[in-house]
mmCIF file of C-alpha atoms in Angstrom:
data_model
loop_
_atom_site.group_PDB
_atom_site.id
_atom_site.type_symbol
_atom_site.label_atom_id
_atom_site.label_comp_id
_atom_site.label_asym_id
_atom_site.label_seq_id
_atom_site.Cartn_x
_atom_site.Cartn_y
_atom_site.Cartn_z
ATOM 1 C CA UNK A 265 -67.545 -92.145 120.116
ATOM 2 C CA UNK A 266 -64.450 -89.006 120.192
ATOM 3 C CA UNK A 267 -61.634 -90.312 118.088
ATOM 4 C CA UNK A 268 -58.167 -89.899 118.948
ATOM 5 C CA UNK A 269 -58.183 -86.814 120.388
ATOM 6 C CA UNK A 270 -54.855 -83.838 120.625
ATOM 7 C CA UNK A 271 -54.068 -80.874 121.691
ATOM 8 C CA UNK A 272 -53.242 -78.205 121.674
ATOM 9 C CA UNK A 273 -54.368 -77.634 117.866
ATOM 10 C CA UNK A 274 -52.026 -75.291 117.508
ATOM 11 C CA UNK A 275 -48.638 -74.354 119.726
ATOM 12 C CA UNK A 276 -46.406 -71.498 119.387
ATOM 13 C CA UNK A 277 -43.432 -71.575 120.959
ATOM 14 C CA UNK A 278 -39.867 -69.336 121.430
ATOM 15 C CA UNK A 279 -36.670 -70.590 120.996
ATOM 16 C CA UNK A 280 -35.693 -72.608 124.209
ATOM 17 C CA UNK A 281 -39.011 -73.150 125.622
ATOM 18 C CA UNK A 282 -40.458 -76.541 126.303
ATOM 19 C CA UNK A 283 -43.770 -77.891 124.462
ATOM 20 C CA UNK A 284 -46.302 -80.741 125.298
ATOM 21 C CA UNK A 285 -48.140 -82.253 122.965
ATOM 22 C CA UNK A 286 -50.841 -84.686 124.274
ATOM 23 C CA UNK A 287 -52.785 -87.285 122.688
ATOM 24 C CA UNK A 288 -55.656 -89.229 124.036
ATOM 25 C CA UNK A 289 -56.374 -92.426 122.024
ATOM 26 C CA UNK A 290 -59.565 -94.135 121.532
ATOM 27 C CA UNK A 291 -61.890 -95.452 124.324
ATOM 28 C CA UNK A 292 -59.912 -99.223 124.280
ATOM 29 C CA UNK A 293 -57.346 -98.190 122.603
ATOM 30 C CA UNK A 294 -53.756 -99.124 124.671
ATOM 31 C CA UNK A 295 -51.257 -98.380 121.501
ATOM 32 C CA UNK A 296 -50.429 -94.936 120.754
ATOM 33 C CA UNK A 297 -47.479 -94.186 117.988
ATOM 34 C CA UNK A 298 -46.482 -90.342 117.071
ATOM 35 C CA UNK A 299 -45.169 -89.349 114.066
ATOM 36 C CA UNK A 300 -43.604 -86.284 112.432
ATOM 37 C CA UNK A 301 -44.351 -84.149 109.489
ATOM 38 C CA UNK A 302 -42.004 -81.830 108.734
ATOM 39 C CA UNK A 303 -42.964 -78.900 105.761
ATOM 40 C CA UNK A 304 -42.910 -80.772 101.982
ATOM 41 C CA UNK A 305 -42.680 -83.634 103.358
ATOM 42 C CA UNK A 306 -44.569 -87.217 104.695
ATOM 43 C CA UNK A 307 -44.572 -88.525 108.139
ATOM 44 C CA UNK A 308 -42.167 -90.193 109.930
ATOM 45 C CA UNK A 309 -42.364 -92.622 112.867
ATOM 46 C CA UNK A 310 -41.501 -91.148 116.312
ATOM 47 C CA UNK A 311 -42.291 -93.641 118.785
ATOM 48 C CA UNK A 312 -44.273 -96.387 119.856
ATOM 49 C CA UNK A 313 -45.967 -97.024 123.365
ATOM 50 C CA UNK A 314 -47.765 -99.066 125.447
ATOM 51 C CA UNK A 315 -49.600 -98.384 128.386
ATOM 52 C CA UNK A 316 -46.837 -97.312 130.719
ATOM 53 C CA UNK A 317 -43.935 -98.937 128.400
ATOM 54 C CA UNK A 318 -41.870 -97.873 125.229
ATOM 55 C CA UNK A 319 -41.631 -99.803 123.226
ATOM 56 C CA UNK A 320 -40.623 -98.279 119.975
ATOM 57 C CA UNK A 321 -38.330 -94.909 120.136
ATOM 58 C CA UNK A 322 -36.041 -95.569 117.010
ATOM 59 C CA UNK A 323 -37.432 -92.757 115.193
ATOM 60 C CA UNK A 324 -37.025 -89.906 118.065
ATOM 61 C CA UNK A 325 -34.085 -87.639 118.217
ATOM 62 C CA UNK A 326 -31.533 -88.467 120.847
ATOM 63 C CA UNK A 327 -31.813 -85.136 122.931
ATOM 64 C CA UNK A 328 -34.709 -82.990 124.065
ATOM 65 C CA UNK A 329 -37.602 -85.079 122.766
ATOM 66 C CA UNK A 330 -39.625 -87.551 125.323
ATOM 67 C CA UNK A 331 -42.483 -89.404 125.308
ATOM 68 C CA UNK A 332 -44.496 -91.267 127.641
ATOM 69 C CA UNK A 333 -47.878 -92.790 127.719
ATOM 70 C CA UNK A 334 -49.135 -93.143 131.863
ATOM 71 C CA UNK A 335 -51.434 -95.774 132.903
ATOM 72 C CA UNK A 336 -53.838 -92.821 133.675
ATOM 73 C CA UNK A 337 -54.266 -90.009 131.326
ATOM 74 C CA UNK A 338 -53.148 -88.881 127.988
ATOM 75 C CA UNK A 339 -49.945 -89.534 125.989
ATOM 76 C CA UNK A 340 -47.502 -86.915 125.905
ATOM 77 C CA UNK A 341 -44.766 -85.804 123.355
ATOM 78 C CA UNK A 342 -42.186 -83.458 125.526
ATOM 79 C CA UNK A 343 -39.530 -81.406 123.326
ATOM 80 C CA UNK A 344 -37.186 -79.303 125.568
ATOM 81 C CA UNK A 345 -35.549 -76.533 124.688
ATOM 82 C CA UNK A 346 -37.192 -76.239 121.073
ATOM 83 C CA UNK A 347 -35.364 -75.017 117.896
ATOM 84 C CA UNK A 348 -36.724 -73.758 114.858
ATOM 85 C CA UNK A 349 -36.422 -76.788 113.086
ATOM 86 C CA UNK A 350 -38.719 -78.419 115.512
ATOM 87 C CA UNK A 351 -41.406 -76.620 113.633
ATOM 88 C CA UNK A 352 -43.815 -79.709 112.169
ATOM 89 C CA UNK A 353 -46.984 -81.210 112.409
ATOM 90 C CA UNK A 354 -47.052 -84.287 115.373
ATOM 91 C CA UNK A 355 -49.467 -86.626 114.621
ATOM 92 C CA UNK A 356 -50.480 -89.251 117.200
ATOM 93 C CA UNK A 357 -52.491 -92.296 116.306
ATOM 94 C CA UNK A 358 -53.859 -95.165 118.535
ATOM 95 C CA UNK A 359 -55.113 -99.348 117.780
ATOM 96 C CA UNK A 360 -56.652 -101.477 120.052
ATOM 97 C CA UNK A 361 -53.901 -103.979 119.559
ATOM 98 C CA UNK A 362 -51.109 -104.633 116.388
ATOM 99 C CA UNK A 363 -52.105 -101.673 113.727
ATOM 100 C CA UNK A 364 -50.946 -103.758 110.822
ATOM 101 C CA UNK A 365 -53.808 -105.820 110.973
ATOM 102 C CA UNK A 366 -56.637 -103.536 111.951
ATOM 103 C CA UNK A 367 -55.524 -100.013 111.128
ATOM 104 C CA UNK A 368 -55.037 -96.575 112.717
ATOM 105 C CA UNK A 369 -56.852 -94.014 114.350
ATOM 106 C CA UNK A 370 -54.877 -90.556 113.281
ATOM 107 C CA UNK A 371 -55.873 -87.159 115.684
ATOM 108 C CA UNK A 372 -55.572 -84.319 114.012
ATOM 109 C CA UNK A 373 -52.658 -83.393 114.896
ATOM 110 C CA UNK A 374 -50.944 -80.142 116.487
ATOM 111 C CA UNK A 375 -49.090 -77.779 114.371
ATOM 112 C CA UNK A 376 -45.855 -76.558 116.413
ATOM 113 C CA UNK A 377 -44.280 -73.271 115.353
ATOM 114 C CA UNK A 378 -41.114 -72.122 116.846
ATOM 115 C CA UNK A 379 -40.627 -68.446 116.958
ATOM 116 C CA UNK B 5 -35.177 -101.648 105.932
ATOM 117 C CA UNK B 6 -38.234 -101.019 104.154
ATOM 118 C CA UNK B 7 -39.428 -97.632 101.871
ATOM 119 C CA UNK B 8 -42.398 -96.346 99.648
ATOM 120 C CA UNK B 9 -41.568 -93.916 96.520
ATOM 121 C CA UNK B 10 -45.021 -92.524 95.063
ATOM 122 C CA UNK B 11 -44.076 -91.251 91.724
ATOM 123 C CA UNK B 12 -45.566 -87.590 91.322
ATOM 124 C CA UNK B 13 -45.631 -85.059 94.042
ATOM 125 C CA UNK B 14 -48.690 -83.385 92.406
ATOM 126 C CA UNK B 15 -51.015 -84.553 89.853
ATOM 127 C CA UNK B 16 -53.820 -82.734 88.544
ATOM 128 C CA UNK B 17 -57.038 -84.379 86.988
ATOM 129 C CA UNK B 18 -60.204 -82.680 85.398
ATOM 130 C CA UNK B 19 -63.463 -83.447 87.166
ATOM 131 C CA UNK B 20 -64.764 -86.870 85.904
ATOM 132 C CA UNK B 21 -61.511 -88.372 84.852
ATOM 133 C CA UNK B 22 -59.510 -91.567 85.914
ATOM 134 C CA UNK B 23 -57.157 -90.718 89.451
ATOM 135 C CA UNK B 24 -53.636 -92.604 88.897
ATOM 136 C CA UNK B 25 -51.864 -92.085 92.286
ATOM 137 C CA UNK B 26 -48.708 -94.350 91.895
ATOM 138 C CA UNK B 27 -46.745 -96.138 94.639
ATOM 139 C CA UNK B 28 -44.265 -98.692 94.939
ATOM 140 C CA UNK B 29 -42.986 -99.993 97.789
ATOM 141 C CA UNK B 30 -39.440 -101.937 99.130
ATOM 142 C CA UNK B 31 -39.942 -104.520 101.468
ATOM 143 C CA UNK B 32 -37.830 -107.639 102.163
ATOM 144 C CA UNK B 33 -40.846 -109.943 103.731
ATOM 145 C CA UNK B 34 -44.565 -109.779 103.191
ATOM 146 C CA UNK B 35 -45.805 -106.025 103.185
ATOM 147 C CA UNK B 36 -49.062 -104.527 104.668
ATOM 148 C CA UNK B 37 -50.001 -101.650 102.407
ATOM 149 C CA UNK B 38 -52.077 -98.472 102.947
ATOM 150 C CA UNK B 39 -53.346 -95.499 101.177
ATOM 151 C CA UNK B 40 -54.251 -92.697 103.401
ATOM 152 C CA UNK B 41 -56.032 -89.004 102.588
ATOM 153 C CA UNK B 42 -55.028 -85.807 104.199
ATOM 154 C CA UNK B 43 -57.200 -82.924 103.686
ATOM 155 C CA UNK B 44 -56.078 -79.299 104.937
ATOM 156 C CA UNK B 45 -54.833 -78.601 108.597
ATOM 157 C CA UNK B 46 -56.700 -82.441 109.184
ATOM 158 C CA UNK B 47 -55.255 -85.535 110.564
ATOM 159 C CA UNK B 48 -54.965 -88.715 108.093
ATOM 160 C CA UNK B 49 -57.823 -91.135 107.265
ATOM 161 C CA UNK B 50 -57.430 -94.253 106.324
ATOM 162 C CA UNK B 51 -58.954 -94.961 102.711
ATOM 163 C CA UNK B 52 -57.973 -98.529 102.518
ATOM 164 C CA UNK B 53 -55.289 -101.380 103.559
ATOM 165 C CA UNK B 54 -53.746 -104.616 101.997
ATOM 166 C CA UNK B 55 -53.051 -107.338 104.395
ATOM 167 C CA UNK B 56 -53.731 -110.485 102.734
ATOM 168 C CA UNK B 57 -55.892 -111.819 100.561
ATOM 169 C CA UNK B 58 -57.549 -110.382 97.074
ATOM 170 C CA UNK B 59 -55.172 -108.114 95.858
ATOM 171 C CA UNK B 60 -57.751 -106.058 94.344
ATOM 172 C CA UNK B 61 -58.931 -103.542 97.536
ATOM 173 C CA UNK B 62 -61.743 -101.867 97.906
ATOM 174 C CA UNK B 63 -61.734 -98.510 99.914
ATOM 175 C CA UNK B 64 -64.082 -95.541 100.759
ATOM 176 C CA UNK B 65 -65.030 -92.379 98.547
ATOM 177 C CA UNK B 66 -64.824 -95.061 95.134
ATOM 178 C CA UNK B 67 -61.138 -95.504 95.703
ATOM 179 C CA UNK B 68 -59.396 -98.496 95.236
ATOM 180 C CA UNK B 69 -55.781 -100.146 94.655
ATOM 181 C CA UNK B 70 -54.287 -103.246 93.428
ATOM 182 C CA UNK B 71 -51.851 -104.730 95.426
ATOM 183 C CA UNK B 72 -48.832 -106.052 92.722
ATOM 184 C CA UNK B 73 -46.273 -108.020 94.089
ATOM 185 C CA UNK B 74 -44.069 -108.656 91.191
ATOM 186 C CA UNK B 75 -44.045 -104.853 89.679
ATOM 187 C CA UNK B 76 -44.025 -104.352 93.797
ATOM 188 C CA UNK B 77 -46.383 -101.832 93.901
ATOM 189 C CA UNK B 78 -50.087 -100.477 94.728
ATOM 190 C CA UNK B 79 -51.344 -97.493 92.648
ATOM 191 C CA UNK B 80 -54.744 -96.044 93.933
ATOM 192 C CA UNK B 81 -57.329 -95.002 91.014
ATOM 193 C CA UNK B 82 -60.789 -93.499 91.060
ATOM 194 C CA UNK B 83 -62.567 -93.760 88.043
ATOM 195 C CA UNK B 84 -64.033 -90.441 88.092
ATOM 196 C CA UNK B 85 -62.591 -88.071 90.357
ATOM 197 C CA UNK B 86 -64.761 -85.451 91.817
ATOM 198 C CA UNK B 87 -63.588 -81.989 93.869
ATOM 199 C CA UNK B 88 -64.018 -83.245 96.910
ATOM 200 C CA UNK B 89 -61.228 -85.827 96.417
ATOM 201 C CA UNK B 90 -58.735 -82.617 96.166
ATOM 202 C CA UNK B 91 -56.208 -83.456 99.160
ATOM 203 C CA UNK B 92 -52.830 -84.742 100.026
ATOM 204 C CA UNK B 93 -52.637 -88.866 99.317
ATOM 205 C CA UNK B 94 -49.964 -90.865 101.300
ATOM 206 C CA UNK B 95 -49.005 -94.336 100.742
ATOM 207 C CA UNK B 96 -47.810 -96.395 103.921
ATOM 208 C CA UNK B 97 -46.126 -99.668 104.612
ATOM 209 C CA UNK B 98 -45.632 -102.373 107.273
ATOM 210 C CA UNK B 99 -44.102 -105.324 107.665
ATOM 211 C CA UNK B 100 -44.777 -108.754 110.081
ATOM 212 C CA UNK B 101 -41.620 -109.256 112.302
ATOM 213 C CA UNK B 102 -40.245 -112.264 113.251
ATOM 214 C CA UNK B 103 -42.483 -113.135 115.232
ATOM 215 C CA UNK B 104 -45.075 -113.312 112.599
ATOM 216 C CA UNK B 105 -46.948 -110.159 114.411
ATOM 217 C CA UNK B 106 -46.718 -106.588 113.007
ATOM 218 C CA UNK B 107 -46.591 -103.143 115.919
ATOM 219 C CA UNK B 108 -47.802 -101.691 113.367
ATOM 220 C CA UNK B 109 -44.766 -98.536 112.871
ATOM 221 C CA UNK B 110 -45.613 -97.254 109.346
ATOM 222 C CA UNK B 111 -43.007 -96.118 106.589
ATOM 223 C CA UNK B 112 -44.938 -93.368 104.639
ATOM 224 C CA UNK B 113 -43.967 -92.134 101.035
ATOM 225 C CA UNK B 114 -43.388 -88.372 100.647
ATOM 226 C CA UNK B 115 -47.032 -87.830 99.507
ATOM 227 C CA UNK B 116 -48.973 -86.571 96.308
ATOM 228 C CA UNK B 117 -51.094 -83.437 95.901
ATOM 229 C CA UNK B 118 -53.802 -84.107 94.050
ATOM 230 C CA UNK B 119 -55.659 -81.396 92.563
ATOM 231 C CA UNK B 120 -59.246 -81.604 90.665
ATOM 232 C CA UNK B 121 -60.085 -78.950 88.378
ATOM 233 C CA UNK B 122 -63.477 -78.093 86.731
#
């Protein structure tokens, strides 16, 4: 029974470059949220999305970040054009249905570093 | 809008003695309350959750927290912490919307490193 499952682990990228994160939930699982932890500090809520549908994206910047979860395949975090302060840890996490009441799934997350 | 302060970046126990991770939280309707462990270069896992119900919760490892609502918090204690329980400890809330159903996006507090020593 694989958890929520991400990768790459670990991502290095240059300055104006384009990453992909991906993040397959759990087997039943049709909820994925990411969140962001920058150094020092806790996570904070990216987006939320349903199978094909956002539904959540008050937490993502405005410009170069994108997210989308297709009805086939993993969920993917896109940042275009990365800057050094993109550097974090994404964490994506997946529920069968409304987390509140039943709880998360965290991967493990993949730790970006921008050169 | 809703936030969690846990008071104490790092705290630092002997083996065997009590674990006092504090948390308060600010929430404007009902709150859904979670403690969560990170351990190095590791995703979180979830130790234990308030939704309703006893306010006194039980989690894994011999954790467990006390949902308050008047002091409006939920401190997580161990009566005798052991290495293993050396790791980063995050304290997360939700609320129910409107329409008395929750998504589920989670406010986290800034975390606490807890350290064991022999």
């Amino acid at each position: 029974n694989a958890g929520v499952m991400q990768n790459p682990r670990h991502l290095v990228r240059r300055r104006g470059q384009e990453a992909r994160l991906r993040c397959s939930p759990m087997k039943g699982h049709s909820h994925v949220y990411w969140y962001r932890q920058l150094p020092e500090e806790g996570l904070k809520f990216m987006v939320y999305l349903q199978k094909e549908n956002i539904i959540d994206e008050s937490g993502m910047p405005k410009e170069r970040f994108s997210a989308e979860f297709p009805k086939e395949g993993p969920s993917i975090l896109r940042i275009q054009q990365v800057v050094r302060g993109d550097s974090a840890a994404y964490f994506c996490a997946s529920s069968p249905r409304a987390a509140s009441l039943y709880g998360y799934t965290f991967g493990s997350g993949t730790r970006l570093t921008v050169v | 809008a809703q936030s969690v302060t846990q008071l104490g970046s790092h705290v630092s126990v002997s083996e065997g003695a009590l674990v006092l991770l504090r948390c308060n939280y600010s929430s404007s309707v009902p709150p859904y309350l979670f403690w969560y462990v990170q351990y190095p270069n590791q995703g979180l896992q979830l130790l234990l959750k308030y939704t309703t119900g006893a306010t006194l919760v039980k989690g894994i490892n011999g954790f467990e927290a006390e949902f308050k609502k008047s002091e409006t918090s939920f401190h997580l204690t161990k009566p005798s912490a052991h290495m293993s329980d050396a790791a980063e400890y995050f304290c997360a809330v939700t609320n129910i919307n409107a329409g008395g159903t929750s998504y589920g996006k989670l406010t986290f507090g800034q975390g606490t490193i807890l350290t064991v020593h022999p």
